[in-house]
XYZ file of C-alpha atoms in Angstrom:
749
model
C 78.781 96.885 77.631
C 76.064 99.445 78.263
C 73.539 100.516 75.629
C 75.209 103.914 75.581
C 78.596 102.364 74.770
C 77.089 100.018 72.178
C 75.567 102.955 70.381
C 78.885 104.768 70.390
C 80.668 101.635 69.120
C 78.171 101.483 66.263
C 79.160 105.030 65.454
C 82.756 103.786 65.301
C 81.735 101.335 62.544
C 80.542 104.232 60.420
C 83.929 105.919 60.632
C 85.852 102.735 59.897
C 87.010 101.674 63.396
C 87.905 97.989 63.798
C 85.337 96.422 66.093
C 85.755 92.660 65.611
C 86.627 90.743 68.781
C 88.861 87.789 69.657
C 87.557 84.639 71.340
C 85.463 85.509 74.358
C 87.187 84.943 77.681
C 84.993 84.726 80.739
C 86.706 86.427 83.692
C 86.327 83.703 86.321
C 89.944 82.976 87.240
C 90.039 79.513 85.626
C 92.055 80.110 82.417
C 90.209 77.255 80.690
C 89.155 78.970 77.446
C 90.818 77.794 74.185
C 91.971 81.351 73.448
C 94.609 81.076 76.194
C 96.488 78.537 74.055
C 97.662 81.351 71.777
C 98.831 83.586 74.641
C 102.404 84.686 75.377
C 103.763 82.536 78.224
C 106.004 83.536 81.112
C 107.201 80.434 82.941
C 110.450 81.624 84.555
C 110.041 83.837 87.609
C 112.926 85.303 89.601
C 113.110 85.942 93.319
C 113.471 89.733 93.582
C 112.807 90.172 97.325
C 115.286 89.227 98.669
C 117.087 89.925 95.383
C 118.824 86.578 94.917
C 117.538 86.447 91.326
C 117.162 82.692 91.680
C 115.172 81.377 88.706
C 112.047 79.348 89.483
C 109.964 77.295 87.076
C 107.534 76.023 89.721
C 106.393 79.220 91.476
C 104.319 81.099 88.911
C 103.175 80.684 85.337
C 101.618 83.631 83.547
C 99.941 84.224 80.200
C 99.266 87.480 78.380
C 96.741 87.694 75.562
C 95.708 90.773 73.614
C 92.424 91.087 71.780
C 90.741 94.003 70.095
C 88.951 94.725 73.360
C 91.982 94.871 75.623
C 94.701 92.859 77.326
C 94.081 89.705 79.372
C 96.526 88.459 82.014
C 96.216 84.974 83.467
C 98.406 83.968 86.430
C 98.727 80.530 88.020
C 100.355 80.577 91.479
C 101.614 77.182 92.653
C 100.848 77.482 96.361
C 99.164 74.420 97.919
C 96.023 75.103 99.913
C 97.760 74.706 103.276
C 100.487 77.228 102.357
C 98.403 80.156 101.200
C 96.109 82.735 102.758
C 92.814 83.948 101.349
C 91.627 87.413 102.419
C 89.451 90.181 100.997
C 90.427 93.844 101.230
C 88.630 97.037 100.293
C 89.572 98.926 97.127
C 93.171 100.197 97.489
C 93.329 98.833 101.037
C 96.252 96.961 102.597
C 96.487 93.475 101.099
C 96.805 90.776 103.749
C 96.313 87.761 101.516
C 98.364 86.260 98.701
C 98.333 88.669 95.771
C 99.603 89.322 92.263
C 100.827 92.645 90.941
C 100.737 93.470 87.241
C 102.545 96.492 85.786
C 101.492 97.468 82.256
C 103.555 99.981 80.285
C 101.174 100.484 77.369
C 103.603 102.749 75.505
C 106.503 100.362 75.997
C 108.982 103.170 76.645
C 108.843 103.880 80.398
C 106.867 107.100 79.978
C 104.466 105.743 82.597
C 102.648 102.597 83.597
C 99.585 101.339 85.420
C 99.531 98.971 88.363
C 96.814 96.347 88.847
C 96.896 94.104 91.921
C 94.446 91.420 93.040
C 94.344 89.133 96.057
C 93.326 85.597 96.681
C 90.029 86.735 98.144
C 88.926 89.406 95.693
C 90.683 92.524 96.965
C 91.947 95.012 94.388
C 94.416 97.856 94.073
C 95.196 100.050 91.104
C 97.559 102.959 90.653
C 99.423 105.150 88.202
C 103.191 104.664 88.042
C 104.953 107.849 86.978
C 108.150 107.998 84.885
C 109.988 108.636 88.181
C 108.746 105.214 89.435
C 106.512 106.734 92.088
C 103.082 105.188 92.671
C 99.864 107.193 93.043
C 96.900 105.114 94.242
C 94.367 107.934 93.821
C 93.619 106.676 90.304
C 90.796 104.123 89.952
C 90.445 102.314 86.644
C 87.827 100.394 84.659
C 89.075 96.774 84.742
C 88.000 93.305 85.837
C 89.542 90.468 87.829
C 88.562 87.133 89.364
C 90.347 84.338 91.222
C 89.955 80.574 91.303
C 91.162 78.024 93.868
C 92.505 74.512 93.332
C 94.057 72.287 95.972
C 97.535 72.687 94.432
C 97.329 76.237 93.066
C 95.234 79.367 92.786
C 94.851 81.518 89.707
C 93.981 85.074 88.726
C 92.423 86.463 85.563
C 92.672 90.176 84.818
C 91.178 92.100 81.921
C 92.137 95.710 81.158
C 90.239 97.348 78.262
C 92.345 99.460 75.921
C 89.982 102.382 76.389
C 90.348 102.417 80.194
C 93.800 104.053 80.026
C 95.532 106.687 77.904
C 98.744 105.881 76.054
C 100.639 106.403 72.841
C 101.184 103.268 70.769
C 104.693 102.678 69.456
C 104.501 100.499 66.311
C 107.197 98.174 64.976
C 107.882 97.379 61.322
C 104.966 94.918 61.223
C 102.542 97.494 62.550
C 102.305 95.864 65.983
C 102.571 97.793 69.226
C 105.097 96.996 71.950
C 103.889 97.013 75.561
C 105.773 96.211 78.748
C 104.382 93.605 81.147
C 105.700 93.084 84.682
C 104.068 90.326 86.764
C 104.734 89.537 90.430
C 103.611 87.133 93.131
C 103.835 88.291 96.754
C 104.293 85.176 98.879
C 102.714 86.097 102.205
C 104.280 83.300 104.246
C 107.863 84.318 103.501
C 107.483 87.999 102.435
C 109.298 86.991 99.237
C 108.414 88.458 95.848
C 108.773 86.552 92.569
C 108.720 88.388 89.233
C 109.033 87.734 85.523
C 111.862 90.304 85.485
C 114.878 90.756 87.742
C 113.941 94.303 88.705
C 111.448 95.800 91.144
C 110.076 99.319 90.948
C 112.893 100.372 93.297
C 115.513 99.627 90.612
C 116.515 102.356 88.156
C 116.272 99.941 85.199
C 112.761 98.713 86.057
C 111.143 100.140 82.908
C 114.149 99.430 80.674
C 114.157 95.702 81.418
C 110.424 95.139 81.648
C 109.500 92.160 79.420
C 107.893 93.300 76.176
C 105.254 91.679 74.008
C 103.924 92.512 70.567
C 100.200 93.185 70.322
C 97.781 94.482 67.753
C 95.855 97.433 69.169
C 92.867 98.664 67.155
C 92.083 102.315 66.753
C 89.000 102.904 68.867
C 87.063 105.862 70.161
C 85.359 105.920 73.532
C 82.827 108.090 75.350
C 82.147 107.713 79.065
C 79.498 109.658 80.952
C 79.546 109.463 84.774
C 76.737 111.398 86.478
C 76.161 111.329 90.216
C 73.530 112.521 92.641
C 73.908 112.782 96.403
C 71.777 113.780 99.352
C 72.981 114.620 102.864
C 70.843 115.052 105.952
C 72.540 116.807 108.861
C 71.094 115.949 112.272
C 73.358 118.715 113.566
C 73.074 121.728 111.209
C 76.179 122.414 109.169
C 76.599 126.081 108.305
C 72.894 126.558 109.128
C 71.870 123.747 106.749
C 69.985 120.610 107.764
C 70.154 118.991 104.345
C 72.098 119.329 101.100
C 71.583 117.911 97.626
C 74.206 117.719 94.934
C 74.339 116.627 91.322
C 77.100 116.674 88.743
C 78.853 114.647 86.102
C 82.138 113.776 84.430
C 82.362 113.258 80.663
C 85.398 111.554 79.087
C 85.861 111.363 75.315
C 88.774 109.517 73.722
C 88.921 109.913 69.929
C 92.041 107.670 70.003
C 94.043 105.836 72.658
C 96.472 108.717 73.040
C 93.982 111.594 73.350
C 91.457 112.354 76.064
C 89.026 115.240 76.375
C 87.433 115.523 79.812
C 84.615 117.789 80.889
C 83.003 118.030 84.310
C 80.249 120.007 85.980
C 80.372 120.073 89.766
C 82.643 116.997 89.848
C 82.225 114.624 92.751
C 84.326 115.657 95.774
C 84.135 112.088 97.214
C 82.045 113.322 100.138
C 81.458 109.761 101.321
C 85.012 109.381 102.652
C 86.174 111.242 105.746
C 89.769 112.270 106.319
C 91.576 110.787 109.301
C 91.784 112.687 112.570
C 94.679 115.112 112.144
C 96.267 116.427 115.360
C 98.736 118.798 113.720
C 100.090 121.826 115.610
C 103.148 122.288 113.402
C 103.683 124.855 110.663
C 103.716 122.077 108.029
C 100.369 121.351 106.374
C 99.137 117.749 106.184
C 99.173 116.440 102.601
C 95.809 114.941 101.563
C 94.844 112.654 98.689
C 92.163 113.174 96.039
C 89.841 110.520 94.541
C 87.799 112.646 92.094
C 87.920 110.923 88.670
C 88.370 114.171 86.748
C 91.607 114.926 88.609
C 93.011 111.384 88.887
C 93.008 110.560 85.170
C 96.274 110.998 83.212
C 98.246 111.718 86.382
C 101.582 110.771 84.835
C 101.285 113.493 82.174
C 101.203 116.247 84.820
C 103.786 114.604 87.092
C 106.752 116.712 88.210
C 109.691 115.138 90.017
C 110.370 117.601 92.867
C 111.570 116.418 96.277
C 109.964 116.504 99.709
C 106.393 116.353 98.338
C 106.843 119.674 96.535
C 104.013 119.864 93.993
C 102.912 122.540 91.545
C 99.526 120.781 91.267
C 97.807 119.582 94.446
C 94.223 119.053 93.312
C 92.760 119.160 96.827
C 93.133 122.946 96.524
C 90.497 122.926 93.780
C 86.960 122.979 95.145
C 88.166 123.320 98.730
C 87.261 126.072 101.199
C 86.233 129.448 99.773
C 88.420 132.512 100.188
C 85.841 134.180 102.428
C 86.071 131.170 104.807
C 82.282 130.678 104.689
C 82.146 127.321 102.890
C 84.218 124.171 103.429
C 83.629 122.916 99.883
C 83.312 125.335 96.976
C 81.145 124.019 94.091
C 82.897 123.713 90.736
C 80.841 125.199 87.929
C 82.841 123.561 85.138
C 86.158 121.886 84.414
C 87.757 120.879 81.119
C 90.991 119.040 80.274
C 92.673 117.752 77.128
C 95.664 115.399 77.001
C 97.651 114.241 73.969
C 100.327 111.554 74.259
C 102.433 111.327 71.123
C 105.298 109.038 70.195
C 107.789 111.545 71.555
C 105.831 114.573 72.748
C 103.125 114.737 75.392
C 101.044 117.749 76.223
C 97.934 118.586 78.179
C 96.020 121.414 79.782
C 93.080 121.934 82.104
C 90.908 124.772 83.347
C 88.604 124.747 86.363
C 86.137 127.437 87.375
C 84.730 127.421 90.888
C 81.370 128.955 91.687
C 81.883 132.645 92.469
C 79.433 132.453 95.418
C 77.584 135.556 96.580
C 80.780 137.138 97.845
C 82.864 136.434 94.740
C 85.108 134.128 96.796
C 85.468 131.408 94.160
C 88.731 130.754 92.319
C 89.829 129.886 88.776
C 92.590 127.348 88.065
C 94.598 126.778 84.873
C 97.505 124.447 84.046
C 99.461 123.435 80.951
C 102.083 120.749 80.416
C 104.466 119.809 77.590
C 107.144 117.113 77.667
C 109.390 115.377 75.160
C 110.814 111.872 75.554
C 113.623 109.846 74.014
C 114.754 106.345 74.921
C 116.323 107.060 78.331
C 115.420 110.652 79.066
C 112.614 113.159 78.999
C 112.223 116.865 79.638
C 109.218 119.156 79.928
C 107.549 122.291 81.228
C 104.557 122.682 83.553
C 102.848 126.033 84.080
C 99.970 126.916 86.430
C 97.861 130.020 86.972
C 95.308 130.788 89.715
C 92.968 133.771 89.978
C 91.515 134.626 93.411
C 89.350 137.761 92.916
C 88.158 137.943 96.526
C 91.765 138.333 97.686
C 92.806 140.376 94.640
C 95.507 137.752 94.142
C 96.995 136.107 91.051
C 99.465 133.232 91.342
C 101.697 131.758 88.630
C 104.169 128.904 88.781
C 106.514 127.318 86.267
C 108.648 124.180 86.350
C 111.190 122.796 83.904
C 111.853 119.165 84.747
C 114.182 116.565 83.240
C 114.839 112.877 83.818
C 117.421 110.303 82.786
C 117.508 106.582 83.566
C 119.629 103.611 82.568
C 120.666 100.357 84.201
C 122.851 102.248 86.707
C 121.837 105.889 86.897
C 118.570 107.570 87.823
C 118.525 111.368 87.606
C 115.574 113.727 88.105
C 115.753 117.507 88.227
C 113.293 120.392 88.321
C 113.825 124.140 88.094
C 110.920 125.936 89.795
C 109.594 129.507 89.621
C 106.597 131.294 91.149
C 105.111 134.770 90.914
C 102.451 136.202 93.222
C 100.656 139.440 92.332
C 98.808 140.797 95.370
C 99.177 144.580 95.729
C 102.874 143.990 95.026
C 104.612 141.407 92.872
C 106.789 138.684 94.431
C 108.937 136.261 92.419
C 110.521 133.125 93.849
C 112.558 130.209 92.562
C 113.643 126.722 93.490
C 115.743 123.771 92.375
C 115.266 120.039 92.964
C 117.848 117.367 92.037
C 117.715 113.653 92.792
C 120.599 111.416 91.637
C 120.674 107.665 92.241
C 123.326 105.094 91.355
C 122.719 101.340 91.462
C 125.938 99.408 92.095
C 124.072 96.093 92.236
C 120.384 95.195 92.712
C 121.171 95.054 96.457
C 123.276 98.211 96.749
C 122.191 101.764 95.880
C 123.436 105.279 96.599
C 121.134 108.308 96.322
C 121.753 112.027 96.659
C 119.030 114.661 97.010
C 119.131 118.458 96.880
C 116.207 120.878 97.222
C 116.441 124.652 97.424
C 113.442 126.982 97.681
C 114.137 130.660 98.288
C 112.074 132.754 100.701
C 109.816 134.178 97.972
C 108.886 130.858 96.373
C 105.149 130.234 96.924
C 103.197 127.506 95.097
C 100.415 126.976 97.645
C 97.606 128.502 95.564
C 97.465 125.307 93.501
C 100.380 123.256 94.802
C 101.916 121.962 98.005
C 105.203 122.481 99.821
C 106.381 121.788 103.333
C 108.093 125.165 103.547
C 110.115 127.691 101.559
C 113.327 129.530 102.534
C 114.907 126.087 102.640
C 118.013 124.265 101.484
C 117.748 120.502 101.989
C 120.480 117.975 101.162
C 120.468 114.239 101.812
C 122.735 111.302 101.020
C 121.304 107.770 101.403
C 123.135 104.458 101.147
C 121.221 101.161 100.993
C 122.809 97.731 101.121
C 121.020 94.403 101.464
C 122.697 91.138 102.434
C 120.892 87.972 101.373
C 121.547 85.528 104.203
C 119.252 82.635 103.365
C 119.783 80.429 106.407
C 117.116 78.538 108.348
C 115.762 81.594 110.190
C 117.069 84.760 108.502
C 116.657 85.614 104.824
C 117.878 89.209 104.499
C 119.458 92.105 106.388
C 119.010 95.534 104.821
C 121.145 98.452 106.017
C 120.206 102.083 105.352
C 122.388 105.076 106.229
C 121.045 108.632 105.835
C 123.067 111.842 106.180
C 121.346 115.201 105.722
C 122.011 118.922 105.966
C 119.491 121.765 106.128
C 119.827 125.548 106.081
C 117.774 128.609 105.194
C 118.612 131.274 102.646
C 120.397 133.393 105.274
C 122.849 130.565 105.889
C 121.455 129.544 109.272
C 122.022 125.831 109.843
C 118.722 124.134 110.654
C 118.224 120.924 112.671
C 119.009 117.969 110.391
C 118.475 114.253 110.834
C 121.158 111.590 110.486
C 120.045 108.003 110.775
C 120.868 104.333 110.538
C 118.247 101.638 109.996
C 118.630 97.862 109.945
C 115.788 95.665 108.737
C 115.873 91.924 109.378
C 113.566 89.709 107.297
C 113.008 86.336 108.961
C 112.229 83.051 107.277
C 108.812 82.775 108.952
C 107.641 86.050 107.381
C 108.196 88.292 110.397
C 110.410 91.384 110.371
C 112.473 93.382 112.870
C 113.517 96.993 112.213
C 115.992 98.976 114.323
C 116.409 102.768 114.031
C 119.101 104.971 115.517
C 118.744 108.642 114.566
C 120.296 111.852 115.732
C 118.916 115.324 115.031
C 121.808 117.736 115.015
C 121.540 121.081 116.773
C 120.466 123.988 114.617
C 118.309 127.091 114.284
C 114.578 126.351 114.350
C 113.006 128.991 112.098
C 109.722 127.341 111.092
C 107.877 126.674 114.317
C 105.359 129.474 113.833
C 104.387 132.128 111.325
C 106.780 135.098 111.300
C 108.518 134.035 114.513
C 112.240 134.655 114.895
C 114.586 131.621 114.871
C 116.067 130.074 118.004
C 118.670 127.385 118.608
C 117.242 123.898 119.159
C 119.616 121.431 120.853
C 120.585 118.096 119.352
C 118.488 115.023 120.084
C 118.896 111.248 119.961
C 116.087 108.934 118.840
C 115.933 105.133 118.975
C 113.178 102.848 117.737
C 112.498 99.123 117.552
C 109.688 97.715 115.389
C 108.447 94.134 115.160
C 106.006 92.886 112.515
C 104.529 89.426 112.899
C 103.927 87.098 109.937
C 100.833 88.050 107.945
C 99.572 84.472 107.829
C 96.889 83.101 110.123
C 93.806 84.756 111.589
C 95.748 87.291 113.655
C 98.725 89.509 112.914
C 100.273 92.363 114.819
C 103.043 94.936 114.842
C 104.493 96.834 117.789
C 107.100 99.549 118.153
C 108.914 101.254 121.013
C 110.637 104.608 120.544
C 112.732 106.584 123.048
C 113.513 110.194 122.104
C 115.070 113.375 123.336
C 112.789 116.271 122.417
C 112.415 120.010 122.778
C 114.889 122.016 124.806
C 115.749 119.430 127.451
C 112.965 116.865 127.404
C 112.567 113.141 126.883
C 109.721 111.174 125.349
C 108.494 107.623 124.991
C 106.365 106.500 122.054
C 104.453 103.238 121.783
C 102.441 101.879 118.865
C 100.476 98.676 118.594
C 98.644 97.536 115.460
C 96.530 94.381 115.540
C 94.520 92.768 112.759
C 91.990 90.012 113.368
C 90.648 88.132 110.360
C 87.915 85.794 111.620
C 86.790 85.060 108.050
C 88.247 85.429 104.569
C 85.726 88.231 103.911
C 86.192 90.075 107.221
C 88.991 91.912 108.960
C 89.055 94.085 112.066
C 92.005 96.370 112.807
C 92.994 97.975 116.111
C 95.614 100.721 115.833
C 96.876 102.397 118.989
C 99.406 105.216 119.224
C 100.703 106.708 122.483
C 103.352 109.373 123.023
C 104.325 111.002 126.293
C 107.106 113.516 126.812
C 108.126 116.705 128.568
C 109.625 118.731 125.721
C 106.928 119.344 123.104
C 107.462 122.764 121.499
C 104.601 124.815 120.025
C 104.459 128.443 118.881
C 101.572 129.935 120.880
C 101.873 133.361 119.270
C 104.399 135.339 117.246
C 107.825 135.147 118.894
C 106.407 133.172 121.798
C 107.242 129.521 122.384
C 105.625 127.103 124.817
C 107.171 123.840 126.009
C 104.710 121.234 127.271
C 104.497 118.042 129.222
C 102.444 116.360 126.529
C 100.387 113.163 126.371
C 98.929 112.137 123.025
C 96.778 109.054 122.455
C 95.174 108.071 119.142
C 93.016 104.976 118.872
C 91.589 103.672 115.595
C 89.188 100.790 115.108
C 88.470 99.721 111.527
C 86.287 96.924 110.207
C 85.684 95.899 106.615
C 83.730 93.077 105.044
C 82.415 91.661 101.808
C 78.829 90.994 102.895
C 77.635 89.651 99.558
C 78.745 89.791 95.943
C 79.473 93.461 95.203
C 78.194 94.624 98.634
C 80.891 95.978 100.960
C 80.807 97.304 104.498
C 83.444 99.463 106.135
C 83.454 101.177 109.482
C 85.957 103.460 111.191
C 85.999 104.837 114.715
C 88.935 107.082 115.532
C 89.446 109.213 118.611
C 92.349 111.191 119.982
C 93.255 112.874 123.263
C 95.955 115.528 123.565
C 96.828 116.850 127.023
C 99.384 119.674 127.162
C 100.609 121.020 130.507
C 102.817 124.084 130.428
C 106.428 123.384 131.330
C 107.726 126.780 130.282
C 106.864 129.785 128.122
C 109.653 131.600 126.291
C 109.934 134.826 124.349
C 112.070 134.415 121.226
C 114.610 137.248 121.148
C 117.731 137.966 119.126
C 119.880 136.980 122.075
C 118.069 133.676 122.572
C 115.092 132.419 124.572
C 113.905 134.401 127.576
C 111.706 132.466 129.974
C 108.446 134.086 131.064
C 107.188 133.395 134.551
C 103.565 133.127 135.545
C 102.246 132.302 132.065
C 100.072 129.226 131.631
C 99.152 128.122 128.081
C 97.946 124.613 129.004
C 95.167 123.095 126.931
C 93.312 119.922 125.980
C 92.344 118.796 122.496
C 89.997 115.825 122.067
C 88.581 114.625 118.744
C 86.398 111.821 117.462
C 85.550 110.711 113.923
C 83.366 107.785 112.934
C 82.096 106.586 109.586
C 79.993 103.558 108.651
C 79.618 102.878 104.935
C 77.735 100.454 102.722
C 78.907 100.366 99.129
C 77.202 98.401 96.376
C 79.426 98.031 93.320
C 77.679 97.966 89.965
C 80.947 98.311 88.029
C 83.799 100.746 87.518
C 82.703 104.251 88.561
C 79.239 102.815 89.261
C 78.281 102.605 92.924
C 75.526 103.137 95.449
C 76.656 104.509 98.831
C 74.885 104.776 102.150
C 77.038 106.429 104.800
C 76.587 107.571 108.376
C 79.171 109.940 109.857
C 79.437 111.287 113.370
C 82.216 113.171 115.086
C 83.158 115.967 117.396
C 86.095 118.021 118.628
C 86.790 120.075 121.725
C 89.784 122.347 122.197
C 89.967 124.251 125.462
C 92.519 126.375 127.299
C 92.758 125.152 130.887
C 94.771 125.833 133.975
C 97.622 123.371 134.284
C 96.139 121.573 137.298
C 92.851 121.008 135.420
C 94.395 119.274 132.412
C 93.677 115.573 132.429
C 90.884 115.675 134.988
C 88.465 113.985 132.600
C 89.063 110.355 131.688
C 89.839 109.556 128.064
C 86.705 107.481 127.636
C 84.616 110.327 129.040
C 86.147 112.754 126.541
C 85.326 110.368 123.692
C 81.787 110.048 125.013
C 81.446 113.847 125.165
C 82.484 114.164 121.504
C 79.982 111.464 120.564
C 77.035 112.902 122.510
C 77.780 116.512 121.497
C 78.804 116.085 117.849
C 79.851 118.659 115.304
C 79.296 116.218 112.441
C 76.187 114.031 112.486
C 75.048 113.195 108.965
C 73.673 110.472 106.758
C 74.669 110.477 103.085
C 73.119 108.702 100.111
C 74.937 108.823 96.790
C 74.616 107.125 93.407
C 77.016 107.350 90.486
C 76.890 105.354 87.270
C 79.169 104.937 84.286
C 77.360 105.020 80.938
């Protein structure tokens, strides 16, 4: 505990907070302290993937112990040394070693939970689990873990301080709190999952049947101060700058476990992490994640259950590019948020003010949320407001959402509204409904409905794929547990969908069947057969008229090797019909080499070639291309020493588009233009090499080098593809747009 925290704890003594501590447990993975003898034991674990629900007494033993500091979880996994795999992964990275998952529902009522996962090898993941059972890995928490190896077993110790999360305590007659604890072992060799409950997060009764324990939780206050400072040197000037310095902080104050006041000045935009190469020529924006602590805390309070990634709050909008298009990142002058989680009611609000810049192009963001919860249902309202003075634009949105869950039914709904004031006023609305029914743990039926009218617009603070849209989908899932010498499970999935716009035009809609075979050796086969029914394509370009797109058939086969050993791989082959009359082939190959338990190197290759790629080249003009797209990604990560991590990424893409035909979109259909050539090439490269020294939660030192380039060029058709792919990558490396070194320090006091 830092001096700053000790001083604040002393202040807690003066106001009567309980600050005595239980027996000290050293987080080393061994579970050898006497205090563990008084812990709650879980000795029966059920096989939940495949969902045979077979009870096992010899797979996992777990202990849960609560002290006045927090909750300790000890897990002993009975996997002999020759039947387990040890592997490190970066924070929130893909886990390719044996690992445990722990779900903690601190309120004990399914109003939200936190996920903590650790590998045999030291890798970690954490996430927020919303009441809708969705998982958001953007959240990073303040918690500890360690593992220990024995010849016959390996064990994990996890410690989560009470003050690292926000929750409302529900007290029983004795004054103890009830919390839910779900514990899982992922057995890498077989792909089986064993749990202390018969439900996974995919089951509607996951929260309802989560094992509960009684704990005594002291009333504590907490103050966290997280300043950061960063310096960037640009070898290639960025917006006429050769260097940039930045400083800011986040301040979190928790007077009790169920209340949090957050304040930030110029909060960290996580500049040390680059986004992946994004070759996107569609009208649908790519959805990005956000790792800034101010925005990732208390995610479940502001969660709204709308379908198809429809969000009223997409925090990447805040602090992004300015409205005058002159800056890529707009500094945030100040941000404040308060959240209260009561026994039944939850509410919260935040306000963020961007720097106005010289042109007045900054924005102001406001949001408020209230929800009320009973045993199996909850309902609430979320409102947002954005001011954009440079555009003379004001945007409001409102959502009323409700949710019900029991051991069979899962129902989520949201009524959406938006209003945009920009010279004129425009009001839109939407409706989202998701209904699931669980016949058995292996059989589920789900129906989805989303309708957004043409005036609905939530993009000032939120995210949507499109408006003017009616989307319906029915999904049926059925798993058969085979359990013979080579096959353990076959899972069938059938999807039927329908799409239309508000004028009643039927849009292309996908119908699909998928079969997934889980083999006894840990490998998997997946077979897809999809058809996209003919319909009016009305969203290929801004303000373009619709045209009829013919039906298409798509087939795909995917193989995933076992994750054990030093090398694993996955490969897929896809054959599609695309565009107006074209065909395409798509190949993907992912390979992971793990020469050491602390190292892994990944090669990801994606290739697609076809003669029917459709792109809107201007309003009411459509181009069809013979298209070749290749994306290659090389990633390496390593634990160099205790708390010192290395990660490197090199990603490059080549897009070659040769004109097959250019069409004018008219009311009577498509009219082919002759003599027009819209061929082009698009090559991109992104690389990042990062050293990260971990001093603790929210306490790191970063040293990062980034380099990348991009070239888009209109060419005559016969000139496309004249340069080799390696030469194009070399050109983007030697003539970079991004060429920077970044040094950053942040520290939690």
